Amino acid sequence: MESLTILLEVFNSSLRLATPLLLACLAGLFSERAGIFDIGLEGKMLAAAFFSAAIAAVTGSVWIGLLAGIGASLALAGIHGLASITFRGDQLISGVAINFLAAGLTVLIAQSWFQQGGRTPSLGDGARFGPLGSQIFIYVALMTVPASWWVLFRTRFGLRLRAVGENPAAVDTAGVNVVRLRFAAVAICGVLCGIAGAYLSTALQAGFVKDMTAGRGFIALAALIFAKWRPWHALGACFLFGFLQAISLRPDLIEAVIGFKVQVQLLDALPYILTVVILAGFVGSAIPPRAGGAPYVKER
Amino acid sequence: MEKMPKWADVVLVPIISLLLAAILSAIVIAAIGESPWAALKLMVEGSLGSTYGWGYTLYYATNFMFTGLAVAVAFHARMFNIGGEGQAALGGLGVALVCMFIPFPHWSIALLVAAIAAGLFGAVWAAIPAYLQARRGSHIVITTIMFNFIASALLNFLLIGALKPKGSMEPATGKFPETTHLPTLHDILGVIGIPFSKAAPVNVSFIIAILACVVVWALIWKTRLGLEIRSYGESEPGAKYAGISPFKIIMISMFISGGLAGMMAINNVMGEAERLVLNSVEGAGFIGIAVALMGRSHPFGVFLAAILFGFLYQGGAELALWTSIPRELIIVIQALVILFTGALDNMVRTPLEAVFLSLRKKGA
């Protein structure tokens, strides 16, 4: 009986920790399927985490906070789109810049608004999601999986979006606006990252602290590769990585189950190691969308 | 025909990008209720106004020269090495192992061996992603990001375990022995009678970093290997046609890149801390990206950009000390520099090219 409760407890905390990973992973899925690499997931989540907590603290309404978080994430997505679609800059460098922009600005603004060493005040009852609200986030994240699958693989928009990530010239020839499609994908990515960030600071925890995403954006990126850019597999990958995070918080449990001690650092590094192994093609090959990373230049 | 003269490409584009970043930073400072002008004055005063300030500026610049060169060398082979952070951390491990376990008679021998160890550790850490890129086609950017996290977990593991002295609670190695301590610029300039702050951490590694700039310049522009690296970066099919092996170029350029990033450890670990602490790199690996972009991947440009970032770093520390502006302002400036000189390069370049074209038409 007791082991069942422990199992349920671990399952629950895996699910809670997998939720932001899943949302960010699907965000990356939309962007990368459209041919826009996004290593700025981390930055977008961080900005959303800060702005949702900050605005919720100021207005007292968690819903306005959520909107502000999504807005902040969308603004960064806009910069990424401007740099990588409009000005045909390097998508990876743009992503790096966005991560640093978010890391710096969140602390700078937090210090200026709240003077608490780069954090927001602890959020009270109306300004954060209670247990029920947090549940809703988990369900929303889970529902986003079939929704993404449906949009990407069963709608015309999804077909075009995937095509634009494989062969933008062909899509252009068919009379579809490549730039608009890619911007749409980047915007969807922004919204999903925004929800993920808001979840971190207003549902999983009650307030923003400096660097609170703690590499989750990169784990989501790892999960995306692990899932080979497919929505259902993303669910599996994110749950696995969420599970690894959950058990690294309970080293006593692992010892009880497998009989010897596993280093916490190994568990922390495992998502990254697994991703490298997958990338190296030892467990099937991970082939990204073919036009990923390349700006589209219309022929004249 | 060139769209604009070379000097405009090399000097004007980075300067305009820098100005844009500076203007936005000034707006940010004004928005949080401080005066941008006073902030700039404080930064200049704190980082260039005394030999103490200079000592810190040049100390930071030394770190950024190594990591900036690392990113630049990889850029020449058209690879983006985001792994400088992890490679420098591993370099620190190399330095720590050598300094702790080999009894050195004199600092000069210690420096030589430690530099080799640091370079080798960093190089090997970069060589694994390079091999995976060259042989298995895994994207080097993603693998180097993953290796940063793996490096951080590894160092965490070692510093709270095997490398920590008995009875210590702090996740760090013990102090390195006296004979491995490097002479500071105070000691070096003292020999020829120039007074320099005793408290500043800038040390003999600064000279090594300048030497590294010269060596990288010679390597990229004066050797056959450098030509091969550049031609591979220019065009992979072209290089293949010329009989250059992509595998060899990817491996060698990443090996050099990782080695340079790793060698940063002789400055921060051996020269300053004199022991290995947790998170010793403090983001210098990432600043290398901004430095390489700003310096247009040229060693002289990297040298100048590293000093600029050294100034920003020391100036930012002074700001955090005397005003309510936190140190994170530097991260914002760094982000803006990367954004404008890297990702939004065309935004600056295209209008400039138009200006030069119209000027030329008028002249003709």
XYZ file of C-alpha atoms in Angstrom:
664
model
C 0.000 0.000 0.000
C 2.723 2.393 1.000
C 4.685 1.741 -2.152
C 1.584 2.579 -4.178
C 1.311 5.990 -2.520
C 4.980 6.630 -3.206
C 4.521 5.573 -6.805
C 1.561 7.922 -7.188
C 3.494 10.713 -5.545
C 6.427 10.282 -7.941
C 4.020 10.055 -10.874
C 2.334 13.284 -9.811
C 5.530 15.210 -9.361
C 6.862 13.880 -12.683
C 3.723 15.179 -14.341
C 4.042 18.556 -12.631
C 7.683 18.896 -13.687
C 7.022 17.575 -17.194
C 4.323 20.193 -17.856
C 6.586 23.197 -18.582
C 8.943 20.919 -20.542
C 6.070 19.646 -22.653
C 4.695 23.108 -23.424
C 8.141 24.431 -24.355
C 8.929 21.300 -26.347
C 5.756 21.643 -28.420
C 6.546 25.343 -28.825
C 9.900 24.371 -30.303
C 8.165 21.735 -32.414
C 6.047 24.327 -34.237
C 8.983 26.644 -34.801
C 11.456 24.012 -35.950
C 8.927 22.182 -38.143
C 8.571 25.495 -39.994
C 12.333 25.684 -40.455
C 13.151 28.160 -37.686
C 15.587 26.723 -35.163
C 14.880 28.044 -31.722
C 17.441 27.774 -28.948
C 15.725 30.747 -27.297
C 12.993 28.655 -25.634
C 14.751 29.162 -22.312
C 14.756 32.954 -22.656
C 11.125 33.156 -23.714
C 10.044 30.999 -20.762
C 12.126 33.072 -18.370
C 10.679 36.365 -19.613
C 7.147 34.939 -19.372
C 7.819 33.612 -15.873
C 8.943 37.028 -14.717
C 6.251 39.118 -16.364
C 3.395 36.862 -15.336
C 4.548 36.898 -11.705
C 5.353 40.619 -11.731
C 2.082 41.721 -13.304
C 0.122 39.312 -11.122
C 1.843 40.803 -8.062
C 1.072 44.355 -9.165
C -2.523 43.871 -10.335
C -3.454 41.059 -7.970
C -4.919 39.098 -10.867
C -3.222 35.928 -11.998
C -5.076 35.975 -15.321
C -3.761 39.399 -16.288
C -0.362 38.028 -15.240
C -0.765 35.078 -17.574
C -1.594 37.416 -20.454
C 1.420 39.592 -19.656
C 3.654 36.513 -19.601
C 2.398 35.396 -22.996
C 2.855 38.958 -24.251
C 6.473 39.073 -23.096
C 7.220 35.727 -24.697
C 5.537 36.845 -27.918
C 7.638 40.009 -27.975
C 10.836 37.949 -27.824
C 9.437 35.597 -30.460
C 8.858 38.709 -32.568
C 12.529 39.672 -32.241
C 13.517 36.143 -33.224
C 11.218 36.319 -36.245
C 12.492 39.733 -37.229
C 16.118 38.599 -37.026
C 15.781 35.184 -38.605
C 12.938 35.666 -41.100
C 12.900 39.351 -42.080
C 16.615 40.104 -41.864
C 17.744 36.535 -42.630
C 20.180 36.522 -39.761
C 21.591 33.489 -38.022
C 18.791 31.777 -36.098
C 21.123 30.235 -33.555
C 22.858 33.500 -32.743
C 19.486 35.205 -32.441
C 18.396 32.510 -29.991
C 21.520 33.013 -27.896
C 20.890 36.772 -27.825
C 17.286 36.242 -26.712
C 18.355 33.974 -23.865
C 20.763 36.598 -22.555
C 18.300 39.420 -23.095
C 15.756 37.614 -20.944
C 18.320 36.617 -18.299
C 19.496 40.221 -17.943
C 16.266 42.166 -18.342
C 14.213 40.072 -15.922
C 16.634 40.706 -13.054
C 17.132 44.336 -14.030
C 13.403 45.089 -14.108
C 12.682 42.972 -11.033
C 15.280 44.924 -9.081
C 13.892 48.221 -10.327
C 10.249 47.370 -9.561
C 10.482 45.376 -6.345
C 13.999 45.916 -4.875
C 14.159 42.333 -3.641
C 17.404 41.229 -5.252
C 15.951 40.246 -8.627
C 12.838 38.427 -7.424
C 9.155 39.295 -7.293
C 7.280 39.378 -3.988
C 5.719 36.100 -2.952
C 2.342 35.848 -4.661
C -0.798 35.809 -2.515
C -3.988 33.834 -3.092
C -5.608 35.708 -5.987
C -2.289 36.347 -7.672
C -1.325 32.707 -8.149
C -2.968 29.539 -9.418
C -4.140 27.259 -6.634
C -4.031 23.455 -6.789
C -6.989 23.440 -9.173
C -5.436 26.027 -11.466
C -2.197 24.055 -11.574
C -4.195 20.976 -12.560
C -5.676 22.933 -15.439
C -2.190 23.741 -16.701
C -1.279 20.065 -16.669
C -4.408 19.180 -18.639
C -3.833 22.040 -21.070
C -0.299 20.792 -21.675
C -1.536 17.240 -22.185
C -4.288 18.425 -24.538
C -1.773 20.423 -26.547
C -0.198 17.146 -27.666
C -3.143 15.820 -29.702
C -3.997 19.369 -30.710
C -0.504 19.897 -32.130
C -0.636 16.553 -33.857
C -3.992 17.418 -35.384
C -2.916 20.890 -36.499
C 0.395 19.716 -37.932
C -0.728 16.509 -39.601
C -4.437 16.911 -40.338
C -4.908 20.519 -41.433
C -3.886 22.451 -44.507
C -2.091 24.977 -42.327
C -0.061 22.166 -40.745
C 0.835 20.623 -44.077
C 2.054 23.963 -45.359
C 3.910 24.635 -42.118
C 5.760 21.338 -42.377
C 6.423 21.898 -46.057
C 7.929 25.286 -45.340
C 10.393 23.580 -43.026
C 11.365 21.034 -45.647
C 11.281 22.924 -48.920
C 10.214 26.567 -48.708
C 10.841 27.191 -52.405
C 8.197 24.611 -53.345
C 5.687 26.171 -50.968
C 6.427 29.569 -52.434
C 5.879 28.244 -55.964
C 2.477 27.001 -54.837
C 1.595 30.596 -54.065
C 1.775 30.393 -50.283
C 3.404 33.196 -48.338
C 6.521 31.673 -46.736
C 7.258 34.674 -44.521
C 3.748 34.802 -43.094
C 3.708 31.051 -42.404
C 7.030 31.161 -40.620
C 5.934 34.133 -38.537
C 2.766 32.236 -37.599
C 4.869 29.287 -36.435
C 7.162 31.546 -34.406
C 4.111 33.214 -32.828
C 2.605 29.861 -31.803
C 5.981 29.041 -30.291
C 5.864 32.308 -28.361
C 2.392 31.649 -26.954
C 3.257 28.133 -25.782
C 6.526 29.269 -24.188
C 4.565 32.036 -22.494
C 2.151 29.549 -20.918
C 5.092 27.376 -19.844
C 6.808 30.320 -18.174
C 3.635 31.507 -16.439
C 3.121 27.995 -15.091
C 6.595 28.046 -13.499
C 6.156 31.283 -11.565
C 2.429 31.379 -10.820
C 1.469 27.704 -10.472
C 4.499 25.520 -9.728
C 5.951 28.209 -7.477
C 4.531 31.409 -5.988
C 6.684 34.104 -7.539
C 9.684 34.670 -9.768
C 13.290 34.120 -8.749
C 16.380 34.880 -10.807
C 17.113 32.245 -13.494
C 14.137 30.204 -12.388
C 13.870 28.292 -15.673
C 17.189 26.640 -14.737
C 17.906 25.104 -18.130
C 14.357 23.793 -18.711
C 14.318 25.422 -22.143
C 17.355 23.394 -23.094
C 15.903 20.190 -21.658
C 12.796 20.887 -23.765
C 15.080 21.294 -26.772
C 16.730 18.004 -25.889
C 13.291 16.401 -25.582
C 12.367 17.736 -29.009
C 15.377 16.020 -30.567
C 14.763 12.929 -28.458
C 11.234 12.867 -29.876
C 12.601 13.422 -33.380
C 10.247 16.376 -33.913
C 7.008 14.393 -33.387
C 4.235 15.484 -30.958
C 3.326 12.139 -29.342
C 6.953 11.205 -28.874
C 7.472 14.644 -27.328
C 4.975 13.661 -24.639
C 6.999 10.534 -23.881
C 10.333 12.357 -23.884
C 9.096 15.156 -21.655
C 7.520 12.741 -19.215
C 10.791 10.805 -19.048
C 12.803 13.966 -18.411
C 10.193 15.175 -15.898
C 10.491 11.812 -14.156
C 14.299 12.182 -14.004
C 13.866 15.623 -12.417
C 11.311 14.239 -9.965
C 13.472 11.365 -8.742
C 16.574 13.540 -8.511
C 14.629 15.381 -5.788
C 14.150 12.070 -3.953
C 17.555 10.327 -3.819
C 16.329 8.262 -0.839
C 13.721 6.637 -3.086
C 16.182 5.534 -5.740
C 18.384 3.972 -3.121
C 15.427 2.079 -1.679
C 14.343 0.811 -5.088
C 17.579 -0.217 -6.793
C 19.621 -0.896 -3.672
C 22.541 1.490 -4.236
C 23.116 5.190 -4.322
C 22.966 7.071 -7.622
C 24.678 10.443 -7.825
C 22.216 13.318 -8.193
C 24.562 14.945 -10.708
C 24.270 11.894 -12.952
C 20.482 12.208 -12.912
C 20.764 15.927 -13.694
C 23.048 15.231 -16.621
C 21.081 12.252 -17.923
C 18.681 14.172 -20.247
C 21.677 15.791 -21.907
C 23.652 12.558 -22.164
C 20.643 10.729 -23.608
C 20.163 13.488 -26.169
C 23.795 13.284 -27.255
C 23.422 9.526 -27.641
C 20.276 10.011 -29.737
C 21.933 12.750 -31.781
C 24.909 10.514 -32.399
C 22.486 8.181 -34.095
C 23.143 5.199 -31.856
C 19.404 4.759 -31.264
C 17.972 5.488 -34.685
C 18.829 8.721 -36.402
C 17.376 12.104 -35.525
C 16.955 14.038 -38.742
C 15.798 17.639 -38.320
C 13.500 19.403 -40.841
C 15.603 19.844 -43.950
C 15.308 23.619 -44.340
C 15.836 24.207 -40.627
C 18.240 27.039 -39.852
C 18.317 28.394 -43.388
C 16.711 31.750 -44.144
C 14.484 31.726 -47.206
C 15.550 34.004 -50.018
C 12.917 34.457 -52.677
C 14.322 34.263 -56.188
C 13.817 37.286 -58.316
C 31.917 44.294 -57.433
C 32.068 44.976 -53.716
C 28.968 46.705 -52.450
C 30.925 48.805 -50.012
C 34.571 49.437 -49.213
C 36.302 46.953 -46.929
C 36.934 49.495 -44.182
C 33.207 50.126 -43.913
C 32.569 46.407 -43.512
C 35.310 45.957 -40.913
C 34.965 49.195 -38.939
C 31.682 50.943 -39.677
C 29.272 47.995 -39.340
C 30.529 46.892 -35.882
C 30.652 50.490 -34.649
C 27.082 51.222 -35.736
C 25.944 47.962 -34.149
C 27.735 48.902 -30.954
C 26.148 52.359 -31.004
C 22.696 50.830 -31.394
C 23.383 48.515 -28.460
C 24.666 51.467 -26.421
C 21.614 53.606 -27.182
C 19.245 50.810 -26.173
C 21.257 50.203 -22.997
C 21.027 53.918 -22.180
C 17.254 53.728 -22.622
C 17.153 50.716 -20.286
C 19.187 52.583 -17.654
C 16.966 55.658 -17.974
C 13.864 53.473 -17.731
C 14.925 52.073 -14.377
C 15.381 55.597 -13.090
C 19.133 56.165 -13.274
C 21.045 58.643 -15.376
C 22.806 56.954 -18.333
C 25.446 59.672 -18.433
C 26.295 59.329 -14.741
C 26.368 55.560 -15.170
C 28.833 55.807 -18.059
C 31.051 58.172 -16.088
C 31.032 55.810 -13.138
C 31.888 52.870 -15.392
C 34.804 54.675 -17.016
C 36.049 55.939 -13.665
C 35.791 52.503 -12.057
C 37.399 50.498 -14.827
C 39.930 52.853 -16.409
C 40.436 55.532 -13.767
C 43.058 53.721 -11.683
C 45.587 50.933 -12.104
C 43.304 48.913 -9.823
C 40.443 49.412 -12.270
C 42.700 48.634 -15.226
C 43.913 45.529 -13.412
C 40.396 44.145 -13.262
C 39.492 45.288 -16.780
C 42.532 43.504 -18.229
C 41.930 40.447 -16.040
C 38.427 40.037 -17.489
C 39.728 40.876 -20.960
C 42.219 37.992 -20.666
C 39.354 35.537 -20.125
C 37.400 36.974 -23.035
C 40.397 36.885 -25.382
C 40.726 33.141 -24.896
C 37.017 32.413 -25.249
C 36.590 34.955 -28.062
C 39.434 33.388 -30.038
C 37.873 29.977 -29.408
C 34.567 31.036 -30.959
C 36.362 32.895 -33.778
C 38.459 29.900 -34.859
C 35.326 27.750 -35.050
C 33.531 30.523 -36.979
C 36.267 30.417 -39.627
C 35.337 26.792 -40.284
C 31.677 27.891 -40.219
C 30.927 26.162 -36.957
C 29.238 27.706 -33.967
C 30.921 26.563 -30.770
C 28.537 27.444 -27.916
C 30.463 25.050 -25.706
C 33.159 27.495 -24.560
C 31.621 27.537 -21.113
C 31.979 23.789 -20.639
C 35.374 23.639 -22.325
C 36.712 26.370 -20.030
C 35.281 24.518 -17.028
C 37.115 21.366 -18.102
C 40.249 23.455 -18.619
C 39.880 24.484 -15.001
C 39.774 20.841 -14.025
C 43.002 20.243 -15.968
C 44.719 23.129 -14.209
C 43.502 21.980 -10.805
C 44.690 18.393 -11.270
C 48.127 19.485 -12.435
C 48.587 22.107 -9.726
C 47.381 19.853 -6.945
C 49.205 16.677 -7.771
C 52.514 17.688 -9.384
C 55.091 19.356 -7.147
C 56.476 22.195 -9.274
C 59.821 23.847 -8.490
C 58.906 27.160 -10.142
C 55.815 28.965 -11.408
C 57.105 29.155 -15.003
C 57.218 25.357 -15.353
C 53.874 25.118 -13.566
C 52.377 27.625 -16.007
C 53.677 25.730 -19.020
C 52.361 22.368 -17.832
C 49.077 23.843 -16.590
C 48.485 25.634 -19.894
C 49.022 22.381 -21.772
C 46.717 20.510 -19.405
C 44.037 23.216 -19.599
C 44.210 23.307 -23.382
C 44.144 19.539 -23.669
C 41.145 19.115 -21.358
C 39.202 21.824 -23.194
C 40.213 20.434 -26.569
C 39.109 16.907 -25.754
C 35.787 18.223 -24.430
C 35.281 19.979 -27.786
C 36.579 17.053 -29.810
C 33.712 14.757 -28.801
C 30.982 17.027 -30.279
C 33.308 17.620 -33.248
C 33.617 13.890 -33.873
C 29.854 13.454 -33.579
C 29.373 16.281 -36.082
C 31.957 15.011 -38.521
C 31.137 11.310 -38.408
C 27.510 11.082 -37.234
C 26.136 14.410 -38.450
C 24.856 15.577 -35.057
C 24.479 19.331 -34.999
C 27.487 20.857 -33.236
C 25.447 23.655 -31.639
C 23.101 21.268 -29.878
C 25.830 18.870 -28.772
C 28.047 21.658 -27.425
C 25.068 23.038 -25.452
C 24.485 19.570 -24.014
C 28.188 19.257 -23.192
C 28.029 22.515 -21.224
C 25.421 20.980 -18.949
C 27.279 17.682 -18.723
C 30.487 19.548 -17.827
C 28.706 21.482 -15.132
C 27.275 18.272 -13.635
C 30.710 16.611 -13.810
C 32.464 19.466 -12.023
C 29.700 19.613 -9.473
C 30.188 15.908 -8.841
C 33.970 16.186 -8.489
C 33.963 19.326 -6.369
C 31.567 18.047 -3.745
C 33.285 14.662 -3.847
C 36.761 13.585 -4.838
C 38.489 16.966 -5.190
C 37.233 18.576 -1.991
C 39.720 18.591 0.881
C 38.711 16.532 3.924
C 36.616 18.406 6.448
C 35.771 21.268 4.099
C 32.143 22.159 3.556
C 32.712 24.355 0.517
C 32.445 22.798 -2.974
C 35.980 23.754 -4.042
C 39.486 22.336 -4.124
C 42.043 23.380 -1.570
C 44.426 26.251 -2.270
C 47.114 25.379 -4.848
C 50.725 25.269 -3.521
C 52.779 28.459 -3.383
C 55.071 27.513 -6.301
C 52.131 27.486 -8.746
C 51.070 31.057 -7.962
C 51.496 33.259 -11.016
C 53.156 36.685 -10.909
C 50.669 39.525 -11.254
C 51.128 42.560 -13.431
C 52.131 44.354 -10.211
C 55.095 41.978 -9.838
C 56.036 42.139 -13.540
C 55.835 45.930 -13.911
C 57.521 46.342 -10.529
C 60.726 44.894 -11.995
C 61.026 47.831 -14.372
C 59.819 50.279 -11.748
C 56.296 51.022 -12.955
C 53.816 51.143 -10.072
C 50.683 49.013 -10.559
C 47.925 48.096 -8.148
C 48.841 45.101 -5.961
C 45.231 44.083 -5.377
C 44.216 43.638 -9.035
C 44.113 40.056 -10.343
C 45.602 40.657 -13.819
C 48.587 38.362 -14.205
C 51.086 36.894 -16.630
C 48.209 35.093 -18.438
C 47.334 38.443 -20.007
C 50.594 38.275 -21.962
C 49.878 34.664 -22.909
C 46.447 35.765 -24.183
C 48.035 38.427 -26.408
C 50.467 35.801 -27.689
C 47.508 33.531 -28.399
C 45.940 36.310 -30.516
C 49.144 36.555 -32.565
C 49.448 32.780 -32.934
C 45.822 32.428 -34.038
C 46.297 35.252 -36.553
C 49.364 33.519 -37.997
C 47.593 30.176 -38.020
C 44.480 31.416 -39.819
C 46.128 33.715 -42.352
C 49.705 32.485 -42.766
C 49.562 28.710 -42.772
C 48.252 26.080 -45.112
C 45.990 24.707 -42.390
C 44.477 28.154 -41.875
C 43.779 28.438 -45.578
C 42.095 25.024 -45.508
C 39.994 26.005 -42.502
C 38.898 29.231 -44.194
C 38.125 27.562 -47.502
C 36.072 24.918 -45.732
C 34.170 27.698 -43.959
C 33.665 29.549 -47.229
C 32.286 26.559 -49.107
C 32.196 22.915 -48.112
C 31.730 21.515 -51.646
C 34.510 23.798 -52.881
C 36.860 22.604 -50.164
C 36.016 18.979 -50.891
C 36.747 19.574 -54.550
C 40.143 20.980 -53.576
C 40.870 17.755 -51.738
C 40.354 19.076 -48.225
C 38.927 16.508 -45.825
C 35.901 17.915 -43.944
C 36.504 15.410 -41.139
C 40.032 16.692 -40.616
C 39.003 20.361 -40.674
C 36.084 19.886 -38.273
C 38.237 17.912 -35.837
C 41.258 20.213 -35.959
C 39.373 23.492 -35.802
C 37.206 22.336 -32.894
C 40.272 20.912 -31.146
C 41.981 24.301 -31.407
C 38.782 26.089 -30.437
C 38.250 23.947 -27.340
C 41.923 24.235 -26.456
C 41.754 28.018 -26.492
C 38.609 28.045 -24.372
C 40.223 25.625 -21.930
C 43.366 27.741 -21.677
C 41.281 30.485 -20.102
C 41.672 28.487 -16.889
C 45.308 29.585 -16.431
C 43.894 33.061 -15.851
C 40.832 32.561 -13.678
C 41.691 29.323 -11.871
C 45.490 29.453 -11.608
C 46.072 33.204 -11.760
C 43.188 34.590 -9.747
C 41.375 32.073 -7.527
C 44.437 29.816 -7.050
C 41.976 26.966 -6.510
C 39.071 25.479 -8.445
C 35.646 26.662 -7.311
C 32.151 25.810 -8.499
C 31.065 27.728 -11.624
C 34.533 29.225 -12.039
C 33.899 30.281 -15.656
C 31.055 32.673 -14.738
C 29.699 33.020 -18.246
C 32.979 33.987 -19.910
C 32.468 31.164 -22.408
C 29.283 32.823 -23.619
C 30.809 36.289 -23.694
C 33.298 34.794 -26.159
C 30.408 34.643 -28.645
C 29.769 38.388 -28.353
C 33.511 39.095 -28.501
C 34.041 37.003 -31.633
C 31.034 38.554 -33.392
C 32.064 42.060 -32.420
C 35.662 41.425 -33.475
C 34.538 39.982 -36.816
C 36.413 36.754 -35.979
C 39.740 38.516 -36.528
C 42.274 38.107 -33.676
C 42.933 41.855 -33.550
C 39.214 42.531 -33.471
C 38.854 39.910 -30.758
C 41.611 41.631 -28.777
C 39.829 44.994 -28.955
C 36.392 43.531 -28.278
C 37.758 41.582 -25.295
C 39.118 44.788 -23.784
C 35.774 46.484 -24.422
C 33.964 43.681 -22.622
C 36.555 43.728 -19.849
C 35.715 47.404 -19.423
C 31.982 46.628 -19.413
C 32.454 43.869 -16.863
C 34.545 45.880 -14.446
C 32.414 48.979 -15.043
C 29.286 46.945 -14.419
C 30.690 45.662 -11.126
C 31.356 49.269 -10.065
C 27.822 50.258 -11.047
C 26.377 47.440 -8.970
C 28.498 48.632 -6.047
C 27.587 52.313 -6.126
C 24.132 52.503 -7.729
C 20.933 50.469 -7.721
C 21.770 49.080 -11.182
C 22.442 45.345 -10.809
C 25.308 43.521 -12.578
C 22.807 41.954 -14.949
C 22.945 45.177 -16.975
C 26.088 43.717 -18.538
C 24.160 40.631 -19.640
C 21.634 42.910 -21.344
C 24.415 44.819 -23.131
C 26.036 41.525 -24.091
C 22.704 40.294 -25.489
C 22.231 43.493 -27.493
C 25.757 43.251 -28.928
C 25.147 39.635 -29.967
C 21.775 40.607 -31.427
C 23.018 43.556 -33.464
C 26.433 42.286 -34.570
C 25.237 38.716 -35.063
C 21.594 38.137 -35.806
C 20.522 41.576 -37.015
C 23.699 42.171 -39.022
C 21.722 42.616 -42.241
C 19.562 45.291 -40.635
C 22.668 47.468 -40.255
C 24.430 46.333 -43.404
C 21.695 46.673 -46.021
C 21.006 50.404 -45.525
C 24.749 51.090 -45.344
C 25.327 49.275 -48.600
C 22.578 51.350 -50.181
C 24.241 54.547 -48.968
C 27.618 53.532 -50.409
C 26.035 52.477 -53.699
C 24.262 55.811 -54.124
C 27.464 57.668 -53.208
C 29.346 55.755 -55.867
C 26.692 56.526 -58.488
C 26.988 60.203 -57.713
C 30.770 60.024 -57.946
C 30.717 58.218 -61.309
